[in-house]
PDB file of C-alpha atoms and ligand atoms in Angstrom:
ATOM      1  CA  UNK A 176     116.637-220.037 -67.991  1.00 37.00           C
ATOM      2  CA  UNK A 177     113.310-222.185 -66.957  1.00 39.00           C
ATOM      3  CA  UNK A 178     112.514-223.095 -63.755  1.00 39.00           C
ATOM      4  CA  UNK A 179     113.169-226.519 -64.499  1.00 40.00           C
ATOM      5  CA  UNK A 180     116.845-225.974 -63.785  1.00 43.00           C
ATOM      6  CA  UNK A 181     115.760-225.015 -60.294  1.00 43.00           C
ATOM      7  CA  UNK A 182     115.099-228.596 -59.012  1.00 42.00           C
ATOM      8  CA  UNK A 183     116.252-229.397 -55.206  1.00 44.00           C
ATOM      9  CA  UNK A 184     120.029-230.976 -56.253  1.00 42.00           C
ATOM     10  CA  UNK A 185     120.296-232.173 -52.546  1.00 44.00           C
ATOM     11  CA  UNK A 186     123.144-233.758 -50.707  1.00 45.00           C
ATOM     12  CA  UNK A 187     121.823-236.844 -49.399  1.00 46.00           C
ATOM     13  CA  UNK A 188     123.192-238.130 -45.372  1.00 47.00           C
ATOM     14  CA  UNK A 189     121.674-241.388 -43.955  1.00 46.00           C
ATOM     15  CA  UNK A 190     120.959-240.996 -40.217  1.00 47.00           C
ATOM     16  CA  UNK A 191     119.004-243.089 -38.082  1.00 47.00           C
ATOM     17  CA  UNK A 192     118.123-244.827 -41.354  1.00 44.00           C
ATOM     18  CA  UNK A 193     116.273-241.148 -42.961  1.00 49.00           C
ATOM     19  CA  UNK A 194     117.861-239.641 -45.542  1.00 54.00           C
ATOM     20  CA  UNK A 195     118.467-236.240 -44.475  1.00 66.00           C
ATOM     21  CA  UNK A 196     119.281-233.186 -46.992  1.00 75.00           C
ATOM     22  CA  UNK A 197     122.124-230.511 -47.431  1.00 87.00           C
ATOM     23  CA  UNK A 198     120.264-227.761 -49.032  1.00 92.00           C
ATOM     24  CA  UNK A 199     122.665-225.867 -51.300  1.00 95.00           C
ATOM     25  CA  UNK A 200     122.170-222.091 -50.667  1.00 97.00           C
ATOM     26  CA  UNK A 201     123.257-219.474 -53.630  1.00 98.00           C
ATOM     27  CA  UNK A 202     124.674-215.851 -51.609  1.00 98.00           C
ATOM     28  CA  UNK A 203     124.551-213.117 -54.270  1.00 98.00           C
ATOM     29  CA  UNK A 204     126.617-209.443 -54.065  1.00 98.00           C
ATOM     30  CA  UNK A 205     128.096-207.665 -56.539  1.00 98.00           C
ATOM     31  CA  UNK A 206     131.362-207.313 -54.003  1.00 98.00           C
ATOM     32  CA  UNK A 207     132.088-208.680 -50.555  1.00 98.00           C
ATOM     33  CA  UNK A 208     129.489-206.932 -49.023  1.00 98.00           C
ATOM     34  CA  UNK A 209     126.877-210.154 -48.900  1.00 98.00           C
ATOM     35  CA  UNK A 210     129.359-211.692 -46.330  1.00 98.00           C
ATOM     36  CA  UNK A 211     127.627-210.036 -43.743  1.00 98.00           C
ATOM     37  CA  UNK A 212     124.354-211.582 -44.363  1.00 98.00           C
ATOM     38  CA  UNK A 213     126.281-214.913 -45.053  1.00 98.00           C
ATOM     39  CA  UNK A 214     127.939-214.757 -41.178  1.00 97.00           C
ATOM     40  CA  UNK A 215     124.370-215.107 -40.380  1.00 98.00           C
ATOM     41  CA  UNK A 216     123.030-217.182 -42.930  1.00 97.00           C
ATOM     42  CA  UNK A 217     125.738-219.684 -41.589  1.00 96.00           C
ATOM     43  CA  UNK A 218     125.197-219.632 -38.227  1.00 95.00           C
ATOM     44  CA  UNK A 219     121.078-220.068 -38.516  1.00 94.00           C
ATOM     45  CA  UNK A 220     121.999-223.074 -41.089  1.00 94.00           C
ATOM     46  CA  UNK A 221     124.427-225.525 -40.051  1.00 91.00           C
ATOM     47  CA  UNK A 222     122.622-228.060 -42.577  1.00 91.00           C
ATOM     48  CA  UNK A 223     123.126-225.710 -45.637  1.00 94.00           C
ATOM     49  CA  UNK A 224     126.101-226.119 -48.298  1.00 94.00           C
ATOM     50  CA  UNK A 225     127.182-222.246 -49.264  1.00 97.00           C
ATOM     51  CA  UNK A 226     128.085-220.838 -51.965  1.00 98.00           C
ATOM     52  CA  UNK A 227     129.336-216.694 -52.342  1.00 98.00           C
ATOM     53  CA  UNK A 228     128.714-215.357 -55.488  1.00 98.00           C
ATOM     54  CA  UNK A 229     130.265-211.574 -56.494  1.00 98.00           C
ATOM     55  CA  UNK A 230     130.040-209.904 -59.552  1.00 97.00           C
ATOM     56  CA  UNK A 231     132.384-207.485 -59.186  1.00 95.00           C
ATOM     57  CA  UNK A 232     132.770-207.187 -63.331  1.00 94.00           C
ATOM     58  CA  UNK A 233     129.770-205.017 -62.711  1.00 95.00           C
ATOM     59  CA  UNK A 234     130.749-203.284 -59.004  1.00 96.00           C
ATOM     60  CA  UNK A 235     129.391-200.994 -57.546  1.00 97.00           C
ATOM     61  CA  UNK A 236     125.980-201.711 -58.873  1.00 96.00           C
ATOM     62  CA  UNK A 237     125.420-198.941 -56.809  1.00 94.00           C
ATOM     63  CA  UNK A 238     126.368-196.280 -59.656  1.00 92.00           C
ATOM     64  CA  UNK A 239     124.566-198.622 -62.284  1.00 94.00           C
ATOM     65  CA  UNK A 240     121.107-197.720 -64.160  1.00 96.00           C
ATOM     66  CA  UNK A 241     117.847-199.837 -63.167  1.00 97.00           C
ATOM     67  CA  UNK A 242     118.073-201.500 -66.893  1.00 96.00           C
ATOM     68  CA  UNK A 243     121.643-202.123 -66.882  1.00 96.00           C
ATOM     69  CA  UNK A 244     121.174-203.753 -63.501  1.00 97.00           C
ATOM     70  CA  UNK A 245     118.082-205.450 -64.450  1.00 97.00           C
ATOM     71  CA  UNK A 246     120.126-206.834 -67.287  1.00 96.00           C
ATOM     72  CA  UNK A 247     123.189-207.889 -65.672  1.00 96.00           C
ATOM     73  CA  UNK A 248     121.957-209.801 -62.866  1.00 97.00           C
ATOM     74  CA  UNK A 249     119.594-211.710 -65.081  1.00 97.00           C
ATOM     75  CA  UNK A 250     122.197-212.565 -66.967  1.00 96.00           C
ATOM     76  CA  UNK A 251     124.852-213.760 -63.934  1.00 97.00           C
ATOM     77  CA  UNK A 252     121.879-215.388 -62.398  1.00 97.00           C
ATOM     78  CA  UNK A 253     121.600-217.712 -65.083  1.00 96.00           C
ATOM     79  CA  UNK A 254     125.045-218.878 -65.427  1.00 96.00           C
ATOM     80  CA  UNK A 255     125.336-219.594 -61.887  1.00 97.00           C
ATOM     81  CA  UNK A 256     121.779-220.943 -61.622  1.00 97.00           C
ATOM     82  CA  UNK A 257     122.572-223.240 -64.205  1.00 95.00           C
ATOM     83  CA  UNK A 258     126.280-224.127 -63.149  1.00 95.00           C
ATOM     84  CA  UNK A 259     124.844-224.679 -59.113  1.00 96.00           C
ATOM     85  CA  UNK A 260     121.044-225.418 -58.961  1.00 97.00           C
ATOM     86  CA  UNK A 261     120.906-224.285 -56.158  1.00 98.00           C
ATOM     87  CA  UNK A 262     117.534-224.617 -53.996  1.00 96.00           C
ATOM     88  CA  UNK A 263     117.656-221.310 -52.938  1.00 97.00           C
ATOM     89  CA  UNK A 264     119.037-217.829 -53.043  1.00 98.00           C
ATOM     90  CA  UNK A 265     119.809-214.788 -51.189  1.00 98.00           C
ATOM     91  CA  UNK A 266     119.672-211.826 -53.273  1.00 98.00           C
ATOM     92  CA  UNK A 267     122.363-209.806 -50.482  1.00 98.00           C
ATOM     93  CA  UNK A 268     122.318-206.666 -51.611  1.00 98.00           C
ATOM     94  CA  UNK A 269     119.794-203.983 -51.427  1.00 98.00           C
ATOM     95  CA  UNK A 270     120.735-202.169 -54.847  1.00 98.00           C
ATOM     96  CA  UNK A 271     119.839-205.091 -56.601  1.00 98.00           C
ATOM     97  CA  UNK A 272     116.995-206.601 -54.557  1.00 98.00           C
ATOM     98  CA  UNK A 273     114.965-203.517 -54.574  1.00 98.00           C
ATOM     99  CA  UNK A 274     114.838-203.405 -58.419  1.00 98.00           C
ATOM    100  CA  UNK A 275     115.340-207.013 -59.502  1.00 98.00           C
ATOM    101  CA  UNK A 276     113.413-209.672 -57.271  1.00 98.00           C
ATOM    102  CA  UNK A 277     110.099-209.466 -59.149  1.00 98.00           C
ATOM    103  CA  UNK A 278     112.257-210.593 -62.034  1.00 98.00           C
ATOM    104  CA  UNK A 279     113.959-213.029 -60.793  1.00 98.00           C
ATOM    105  CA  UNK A 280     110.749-214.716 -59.112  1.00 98.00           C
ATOM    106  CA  UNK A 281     109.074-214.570 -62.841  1.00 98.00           C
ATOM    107  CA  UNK A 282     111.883-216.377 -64.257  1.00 98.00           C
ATOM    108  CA  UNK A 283     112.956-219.389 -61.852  1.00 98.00           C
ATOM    109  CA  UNK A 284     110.558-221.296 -59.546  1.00 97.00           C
ATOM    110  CA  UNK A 285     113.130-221.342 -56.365  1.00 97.00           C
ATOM    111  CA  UNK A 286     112.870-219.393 -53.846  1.00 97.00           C
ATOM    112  CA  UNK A 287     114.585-216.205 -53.570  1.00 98.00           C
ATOM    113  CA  UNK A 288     115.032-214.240 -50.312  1.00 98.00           C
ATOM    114  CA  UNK A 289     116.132-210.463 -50.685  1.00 98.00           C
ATOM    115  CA  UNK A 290     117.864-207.881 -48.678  1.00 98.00           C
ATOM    116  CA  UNK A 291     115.951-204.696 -48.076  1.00 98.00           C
ATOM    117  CA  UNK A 292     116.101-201.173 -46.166  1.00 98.00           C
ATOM    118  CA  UNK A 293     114.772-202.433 -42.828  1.00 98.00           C
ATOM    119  CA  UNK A 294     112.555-199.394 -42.246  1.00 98.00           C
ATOM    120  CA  UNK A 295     109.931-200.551 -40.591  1.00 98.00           C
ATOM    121  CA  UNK A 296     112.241-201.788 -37.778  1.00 97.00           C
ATOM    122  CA  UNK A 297     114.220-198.760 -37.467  1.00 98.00           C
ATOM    123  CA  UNK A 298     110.955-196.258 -37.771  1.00 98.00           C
ATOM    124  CA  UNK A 299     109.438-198.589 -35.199  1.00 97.00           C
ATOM    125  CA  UNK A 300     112.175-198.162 -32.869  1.00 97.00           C
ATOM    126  CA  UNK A 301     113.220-194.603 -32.768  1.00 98.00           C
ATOM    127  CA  UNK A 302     111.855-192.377 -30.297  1.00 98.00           C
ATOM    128  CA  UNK A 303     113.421-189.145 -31.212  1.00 98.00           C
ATOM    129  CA  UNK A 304     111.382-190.251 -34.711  1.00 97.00           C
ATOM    130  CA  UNK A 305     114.311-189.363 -36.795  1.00 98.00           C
ATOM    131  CA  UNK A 306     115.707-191.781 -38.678  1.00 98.00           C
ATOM    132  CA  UNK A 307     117.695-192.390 -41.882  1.00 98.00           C
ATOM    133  CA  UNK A 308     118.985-194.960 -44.243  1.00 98.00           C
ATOM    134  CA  UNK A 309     122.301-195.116 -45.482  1.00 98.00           C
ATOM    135  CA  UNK A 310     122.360-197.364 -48.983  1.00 98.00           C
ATOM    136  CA  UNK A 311     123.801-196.836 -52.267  1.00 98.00           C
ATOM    137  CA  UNK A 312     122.853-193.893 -54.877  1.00 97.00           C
ATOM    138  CA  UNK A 313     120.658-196.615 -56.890  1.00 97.00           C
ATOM    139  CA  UNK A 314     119.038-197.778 -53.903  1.00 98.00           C
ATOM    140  CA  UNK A 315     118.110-194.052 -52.399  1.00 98.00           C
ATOM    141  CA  UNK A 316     116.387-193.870 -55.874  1.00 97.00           C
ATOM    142  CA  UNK A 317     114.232-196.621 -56.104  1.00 98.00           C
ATOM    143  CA  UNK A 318     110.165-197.039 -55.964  1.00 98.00           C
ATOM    144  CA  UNK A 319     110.533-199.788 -53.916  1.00 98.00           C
ATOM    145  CA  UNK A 320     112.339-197.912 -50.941  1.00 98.00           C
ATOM    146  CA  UNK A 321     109.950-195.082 -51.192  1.00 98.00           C
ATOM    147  CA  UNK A 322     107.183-197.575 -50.758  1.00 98.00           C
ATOM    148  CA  UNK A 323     108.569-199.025 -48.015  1.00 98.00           C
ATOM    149  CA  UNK A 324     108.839-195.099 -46.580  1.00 98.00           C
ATOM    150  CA  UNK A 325     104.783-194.523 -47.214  1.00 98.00           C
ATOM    151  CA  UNK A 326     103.977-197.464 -46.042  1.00 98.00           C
ATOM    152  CA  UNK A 327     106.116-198.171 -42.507  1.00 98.00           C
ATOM    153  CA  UNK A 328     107.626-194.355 -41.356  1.00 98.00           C
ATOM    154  CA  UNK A 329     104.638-193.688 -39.294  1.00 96.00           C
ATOM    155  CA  UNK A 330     105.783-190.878 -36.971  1.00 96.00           C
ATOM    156  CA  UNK A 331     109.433-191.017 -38.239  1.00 97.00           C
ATOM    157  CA  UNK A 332     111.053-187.918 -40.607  1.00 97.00           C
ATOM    158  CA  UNK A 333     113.560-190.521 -42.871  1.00 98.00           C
ATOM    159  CA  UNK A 334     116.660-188.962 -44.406  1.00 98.00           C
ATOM    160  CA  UNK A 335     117.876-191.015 -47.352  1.00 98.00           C
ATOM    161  CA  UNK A 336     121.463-190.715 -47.448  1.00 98.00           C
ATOM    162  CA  UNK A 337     123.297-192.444 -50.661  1.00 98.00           C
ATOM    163  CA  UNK A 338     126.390-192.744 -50.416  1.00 97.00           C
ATOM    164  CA  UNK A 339     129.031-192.975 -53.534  1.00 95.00           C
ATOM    165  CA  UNK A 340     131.499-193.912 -51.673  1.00 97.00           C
ATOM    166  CA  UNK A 341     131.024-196.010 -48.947  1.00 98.00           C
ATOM    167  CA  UNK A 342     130.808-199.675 -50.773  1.00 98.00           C
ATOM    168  CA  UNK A 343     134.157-199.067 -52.424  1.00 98.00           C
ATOM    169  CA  UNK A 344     135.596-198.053 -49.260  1.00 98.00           C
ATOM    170  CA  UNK A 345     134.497-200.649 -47.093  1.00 98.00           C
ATOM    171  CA  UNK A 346     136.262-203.125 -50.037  1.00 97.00           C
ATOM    172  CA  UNK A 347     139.498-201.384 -49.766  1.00 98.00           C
ATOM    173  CA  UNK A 348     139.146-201.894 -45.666  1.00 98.00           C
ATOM    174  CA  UNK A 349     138.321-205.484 -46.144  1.00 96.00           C
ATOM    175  CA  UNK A 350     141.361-205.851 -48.233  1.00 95.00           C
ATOM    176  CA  UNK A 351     143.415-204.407 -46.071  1.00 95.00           C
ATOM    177  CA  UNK A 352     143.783-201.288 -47.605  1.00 97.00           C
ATOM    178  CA  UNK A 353     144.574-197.908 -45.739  1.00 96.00           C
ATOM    179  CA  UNK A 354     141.663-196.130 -45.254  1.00 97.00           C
ATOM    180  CA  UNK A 355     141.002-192.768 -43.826  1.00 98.00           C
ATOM    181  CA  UNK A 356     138.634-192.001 -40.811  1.00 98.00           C
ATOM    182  CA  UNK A 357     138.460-188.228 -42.286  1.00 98.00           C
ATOM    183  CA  UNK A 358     136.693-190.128 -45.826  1.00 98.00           C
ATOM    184  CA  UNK A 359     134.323-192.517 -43.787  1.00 98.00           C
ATOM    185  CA  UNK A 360     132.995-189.639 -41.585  1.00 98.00           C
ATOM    186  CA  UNK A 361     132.739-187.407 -44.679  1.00 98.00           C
ATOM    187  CA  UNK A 362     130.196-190.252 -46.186  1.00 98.00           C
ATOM    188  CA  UNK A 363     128.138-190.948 -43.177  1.00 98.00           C
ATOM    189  CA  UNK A 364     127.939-187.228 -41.860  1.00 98.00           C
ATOM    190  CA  UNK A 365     124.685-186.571 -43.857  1.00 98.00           C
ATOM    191  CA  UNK A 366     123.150-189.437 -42.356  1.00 98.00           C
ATOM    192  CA  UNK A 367     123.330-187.932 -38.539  1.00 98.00           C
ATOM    193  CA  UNK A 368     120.242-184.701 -38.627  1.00 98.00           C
ATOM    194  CA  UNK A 369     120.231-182.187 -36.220  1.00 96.00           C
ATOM    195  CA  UNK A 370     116.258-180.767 -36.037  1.00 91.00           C
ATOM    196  CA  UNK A 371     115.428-178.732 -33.344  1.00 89.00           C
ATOM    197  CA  UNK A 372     115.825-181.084 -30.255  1.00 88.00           C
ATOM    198  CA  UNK A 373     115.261-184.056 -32.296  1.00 94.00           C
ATOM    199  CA  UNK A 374     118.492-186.229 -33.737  1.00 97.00           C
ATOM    200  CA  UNK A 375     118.631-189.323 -35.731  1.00 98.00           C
ATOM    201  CA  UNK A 376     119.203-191.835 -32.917  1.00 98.00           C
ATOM    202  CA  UNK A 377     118.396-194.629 -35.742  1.00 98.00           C
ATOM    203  CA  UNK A 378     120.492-195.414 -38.994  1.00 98.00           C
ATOM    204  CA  UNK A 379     119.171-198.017 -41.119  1.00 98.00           C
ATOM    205  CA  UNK A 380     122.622-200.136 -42.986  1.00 98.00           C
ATOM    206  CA  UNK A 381     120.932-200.287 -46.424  1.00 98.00           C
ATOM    207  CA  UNK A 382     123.561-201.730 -48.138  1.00 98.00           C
ATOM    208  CA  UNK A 383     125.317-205.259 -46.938  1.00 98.00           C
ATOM    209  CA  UNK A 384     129.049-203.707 -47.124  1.00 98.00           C
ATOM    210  CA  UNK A 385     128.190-201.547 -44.588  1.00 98.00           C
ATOM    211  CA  UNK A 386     128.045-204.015 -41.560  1.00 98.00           C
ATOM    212  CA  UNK A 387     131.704-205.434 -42.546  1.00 98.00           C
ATOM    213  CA  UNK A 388     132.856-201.672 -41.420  1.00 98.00           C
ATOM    214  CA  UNK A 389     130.891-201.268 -38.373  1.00 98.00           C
ATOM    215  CA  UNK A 390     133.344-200.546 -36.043  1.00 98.00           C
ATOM    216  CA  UNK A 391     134.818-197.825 -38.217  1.00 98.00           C
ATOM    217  CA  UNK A 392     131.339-196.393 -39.229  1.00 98.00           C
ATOM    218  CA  UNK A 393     130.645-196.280 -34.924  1.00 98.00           C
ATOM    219  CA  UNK A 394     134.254-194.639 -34.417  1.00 98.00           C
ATOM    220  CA  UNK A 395     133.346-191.785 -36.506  1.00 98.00           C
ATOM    221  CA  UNK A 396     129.829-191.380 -36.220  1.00 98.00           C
ATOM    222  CA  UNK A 397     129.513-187.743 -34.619  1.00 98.00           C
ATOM    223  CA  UNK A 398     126.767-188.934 -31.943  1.00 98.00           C
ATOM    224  CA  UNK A 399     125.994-192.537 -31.043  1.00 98.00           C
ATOM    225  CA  UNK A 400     122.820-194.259 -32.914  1.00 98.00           C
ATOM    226  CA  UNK A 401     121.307-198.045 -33.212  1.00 98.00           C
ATOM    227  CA  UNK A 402     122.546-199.089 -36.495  1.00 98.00           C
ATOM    228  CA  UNK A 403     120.121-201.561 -37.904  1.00 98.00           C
ATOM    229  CA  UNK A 404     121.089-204.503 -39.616  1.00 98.00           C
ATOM    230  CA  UNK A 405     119.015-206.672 -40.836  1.00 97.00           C
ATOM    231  CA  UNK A 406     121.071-210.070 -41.274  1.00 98.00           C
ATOM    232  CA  UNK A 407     119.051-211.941 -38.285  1.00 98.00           C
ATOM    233  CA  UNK A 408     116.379-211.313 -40.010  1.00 98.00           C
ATOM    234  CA  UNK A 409     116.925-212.620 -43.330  1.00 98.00           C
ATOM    235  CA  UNK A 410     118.488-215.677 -42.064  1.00 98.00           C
ATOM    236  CA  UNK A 411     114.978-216.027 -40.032  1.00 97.00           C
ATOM    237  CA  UNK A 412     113.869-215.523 -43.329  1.00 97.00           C
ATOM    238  CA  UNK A 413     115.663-218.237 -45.426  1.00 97.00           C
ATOM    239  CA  UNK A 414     115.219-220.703 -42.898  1.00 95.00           C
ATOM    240  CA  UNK A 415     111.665-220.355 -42.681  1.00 95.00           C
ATOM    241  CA  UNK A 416     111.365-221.063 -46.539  1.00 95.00           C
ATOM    242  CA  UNK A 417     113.907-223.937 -46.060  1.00 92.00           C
ATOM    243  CA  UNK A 418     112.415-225.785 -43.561  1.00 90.00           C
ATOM    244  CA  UNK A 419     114.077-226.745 -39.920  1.00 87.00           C
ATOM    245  CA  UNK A 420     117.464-227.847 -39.743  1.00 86.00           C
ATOM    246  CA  UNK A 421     117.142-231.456 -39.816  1.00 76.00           C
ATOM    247  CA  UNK A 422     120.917-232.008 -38.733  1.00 74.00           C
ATOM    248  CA  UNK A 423     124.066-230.488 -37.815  1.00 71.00           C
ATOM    249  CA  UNK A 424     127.238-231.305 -39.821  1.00 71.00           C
ATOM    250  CA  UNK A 425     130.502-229.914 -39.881  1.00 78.00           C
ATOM    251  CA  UNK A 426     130.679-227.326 -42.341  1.00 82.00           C
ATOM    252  CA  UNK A 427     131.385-227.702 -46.153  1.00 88.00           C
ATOM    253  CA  UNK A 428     133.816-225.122 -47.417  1.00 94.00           C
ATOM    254  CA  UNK A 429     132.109-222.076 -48.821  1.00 97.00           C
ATOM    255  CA  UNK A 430     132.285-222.203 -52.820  1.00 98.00           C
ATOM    256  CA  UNK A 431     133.638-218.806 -54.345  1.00 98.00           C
ATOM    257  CA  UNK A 432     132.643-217.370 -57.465  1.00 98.00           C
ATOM    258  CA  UNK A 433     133.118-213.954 -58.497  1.00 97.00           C
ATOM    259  CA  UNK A 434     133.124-212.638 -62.705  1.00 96.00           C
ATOM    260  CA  UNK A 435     136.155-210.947 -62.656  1.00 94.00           C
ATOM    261  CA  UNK A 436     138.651-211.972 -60.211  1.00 95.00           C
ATOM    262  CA  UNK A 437     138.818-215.214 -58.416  1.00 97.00           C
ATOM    263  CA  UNK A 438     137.858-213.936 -54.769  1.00 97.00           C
ATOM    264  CA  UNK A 439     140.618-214.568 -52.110  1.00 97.00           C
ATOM    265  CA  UNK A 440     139.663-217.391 -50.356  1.00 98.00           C
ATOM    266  CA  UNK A 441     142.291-216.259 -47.341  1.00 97.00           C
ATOM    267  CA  UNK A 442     140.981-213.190 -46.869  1.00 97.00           C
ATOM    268  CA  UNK A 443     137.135-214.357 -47.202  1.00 97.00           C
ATOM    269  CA  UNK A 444     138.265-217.002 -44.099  1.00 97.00           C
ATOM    270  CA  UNK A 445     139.113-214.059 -42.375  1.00 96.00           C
ATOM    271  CA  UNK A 446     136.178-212.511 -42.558  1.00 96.00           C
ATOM    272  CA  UNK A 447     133.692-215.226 -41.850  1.00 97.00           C
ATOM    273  CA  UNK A 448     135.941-217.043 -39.826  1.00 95.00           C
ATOM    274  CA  UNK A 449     134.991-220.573 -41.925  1.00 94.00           C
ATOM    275  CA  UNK A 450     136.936-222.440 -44.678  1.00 96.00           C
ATOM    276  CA  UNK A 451     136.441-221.373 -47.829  1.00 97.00           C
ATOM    277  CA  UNK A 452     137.773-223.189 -51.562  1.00 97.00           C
ATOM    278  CA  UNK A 453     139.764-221.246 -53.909  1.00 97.00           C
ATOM    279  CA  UNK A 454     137.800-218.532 -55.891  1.00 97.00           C
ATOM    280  CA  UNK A 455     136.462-219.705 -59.005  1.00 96.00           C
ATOM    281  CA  UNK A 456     135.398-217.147 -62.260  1.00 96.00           C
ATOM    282  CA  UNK A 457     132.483-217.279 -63.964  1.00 93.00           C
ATOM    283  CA  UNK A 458     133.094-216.856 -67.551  1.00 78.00           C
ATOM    284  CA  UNK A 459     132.242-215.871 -70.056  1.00 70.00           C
ATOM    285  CA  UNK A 460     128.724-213.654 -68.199  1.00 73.00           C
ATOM    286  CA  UNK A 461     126.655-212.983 -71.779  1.00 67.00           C
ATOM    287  CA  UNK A 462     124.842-209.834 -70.437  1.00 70.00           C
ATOM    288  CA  UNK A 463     121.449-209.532 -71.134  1.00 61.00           C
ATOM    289  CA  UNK A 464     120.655-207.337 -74.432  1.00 50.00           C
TER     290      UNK A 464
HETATM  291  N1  LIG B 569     126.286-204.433 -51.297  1.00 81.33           N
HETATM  292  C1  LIG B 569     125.384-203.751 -52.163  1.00 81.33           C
HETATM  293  C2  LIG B 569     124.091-203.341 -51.484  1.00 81.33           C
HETATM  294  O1  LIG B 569     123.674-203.930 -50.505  1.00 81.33           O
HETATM  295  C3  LIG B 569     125.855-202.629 -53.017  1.00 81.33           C
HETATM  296  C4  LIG B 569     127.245-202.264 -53.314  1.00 81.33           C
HETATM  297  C5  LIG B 569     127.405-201.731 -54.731  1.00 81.33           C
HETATM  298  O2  LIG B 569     127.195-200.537 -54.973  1.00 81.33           O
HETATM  299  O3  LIG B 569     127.689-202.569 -55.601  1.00 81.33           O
HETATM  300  O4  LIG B 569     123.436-202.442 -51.915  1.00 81.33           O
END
């Protein structure tokens, strides 16, 4: 529960006669969804040992009060915190980021590196000026995004779209699921504003299952847009806390955790293209009172 279970629990390699470090990196969704920050995380950190945590016993955190989100990933935090010590994490998933980090930061000395509607990118970008952000229900609500509105819009008219939907279907594509393109347009269509001359030509993805369906969310998208992502930039992120990569060694197989289900470790290969170990579930997840 301290920070003291937060101490760097490195890998140790001998090269050149230095001990060089795997840093062991904590990935947190409630779903699949933080896979598409951890393509990137991966790529920017060749040095890093990974580890995917979902807690899809509480999916879609999207539908979930602040409290009862508050609560619950306090409460997963610490059983994987303790079971991994890791010596950092990446909070992938805006629902819970935009609500929980100050939290999180209070309780545990490592760092902690969160995934939030990239407005300011998007607003900065845009020249018709309008621009919206498609995220969860819980996310749409939150002080924290309409801070981030206030304080980087400038110019831009933002439409915050929050979508139901859109999480759960992007797990049912992932899994191989039928999907329709009729439900996927029926999600996003708010998102695309007609005023005047002026069209969204920017839509922010403000929740990390959204990238995984890109192509589909493109396909039937009634005009084209930039569709902002903003996995570069929290892998920037990460490795700037981390330090440089010191060294470059073949991958470790990403660990799996999940609180429900062990996550498929085929289908997670698939979709990040790297080895992964067999799912592993963390029980039992006290939550929080
Ligand atoms: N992937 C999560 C996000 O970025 C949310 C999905 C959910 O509703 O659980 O917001």
């Amino acid at each position: 529960m301290s920070g003291g279970s937060s101490r760097p629990s490195y890998v140790s390699y001998q090269s050149a006669g230095a001990a060089l470090h795997a840093p062991t990196i904590l990935v947190f969704d409630s779903g699949l969804g933080g896979l598409s920050v951890f393509r990137e995380l991966a790529r920017a950190r060749p040095d890093a040992r990974f580890v995917y945590a979902a807690d899809d016993a509480g999916f879609p955190y999207g539908r979930l009060g602040e409290t009862e989100l508050v609560g619950r990933v306090l409460s997963v935090m610490e059983a994987l915190i303790a079971r991994l010590a890791p010596d950092a994490v990446v909070i992938a998933c805006n629902t819970a980021s935009t609500l929980v980090l100050p939290a999180l930061r209070a309780r545990y000395s490592i760092p902690f590196v969160g995934t939030v509607p990239a407005i300011k990118p998007a607003c900065e970008g845009s020249v018709t000026k309008q621009v919206s952000v498609l995220a969860t229900p819980g996310t749409v609500k939150r002080d924290y995004t309409q801070a981030l509105i206030r304080d980087f819009a400038g110019a831009c008219q933002v439409t915050l779209v929050g979508s139901l939907r859109l999480a759960s279907i992007a797990e049912a594509a992932m899994a191989g699921e039928e999907v329709s393109d009729a439900d996927i347009a029926a999600e996003i269509a708010p998102a695309f504003v007609r005023e005047g001359k002026a069209r969204t030509d920017t839509v922010v993805l403000a929740c990390t299952h959204y990238p995984l369906i890109l192509e589909r969310l493109q396909r039937n998208a009634p005009w084209p847009v930039r569709w902002i992502d903003p996995a570069a930039a929290i892998a920037r992120r990460l490795s700037s806390l981390i330090g440089p990569v010191a060294f470059a060694a073949s991958p470790a197989p990403l660990r799996l955790f999940s609180t429900a289900t062990p996550l498929d470790a085929a289908l997670i290969e698939r979709i990040v293209g790297r080895k992964a170990r067999a799912g592993e579930v963390l029980s039992p997840v006290p939550l929080e009172a």
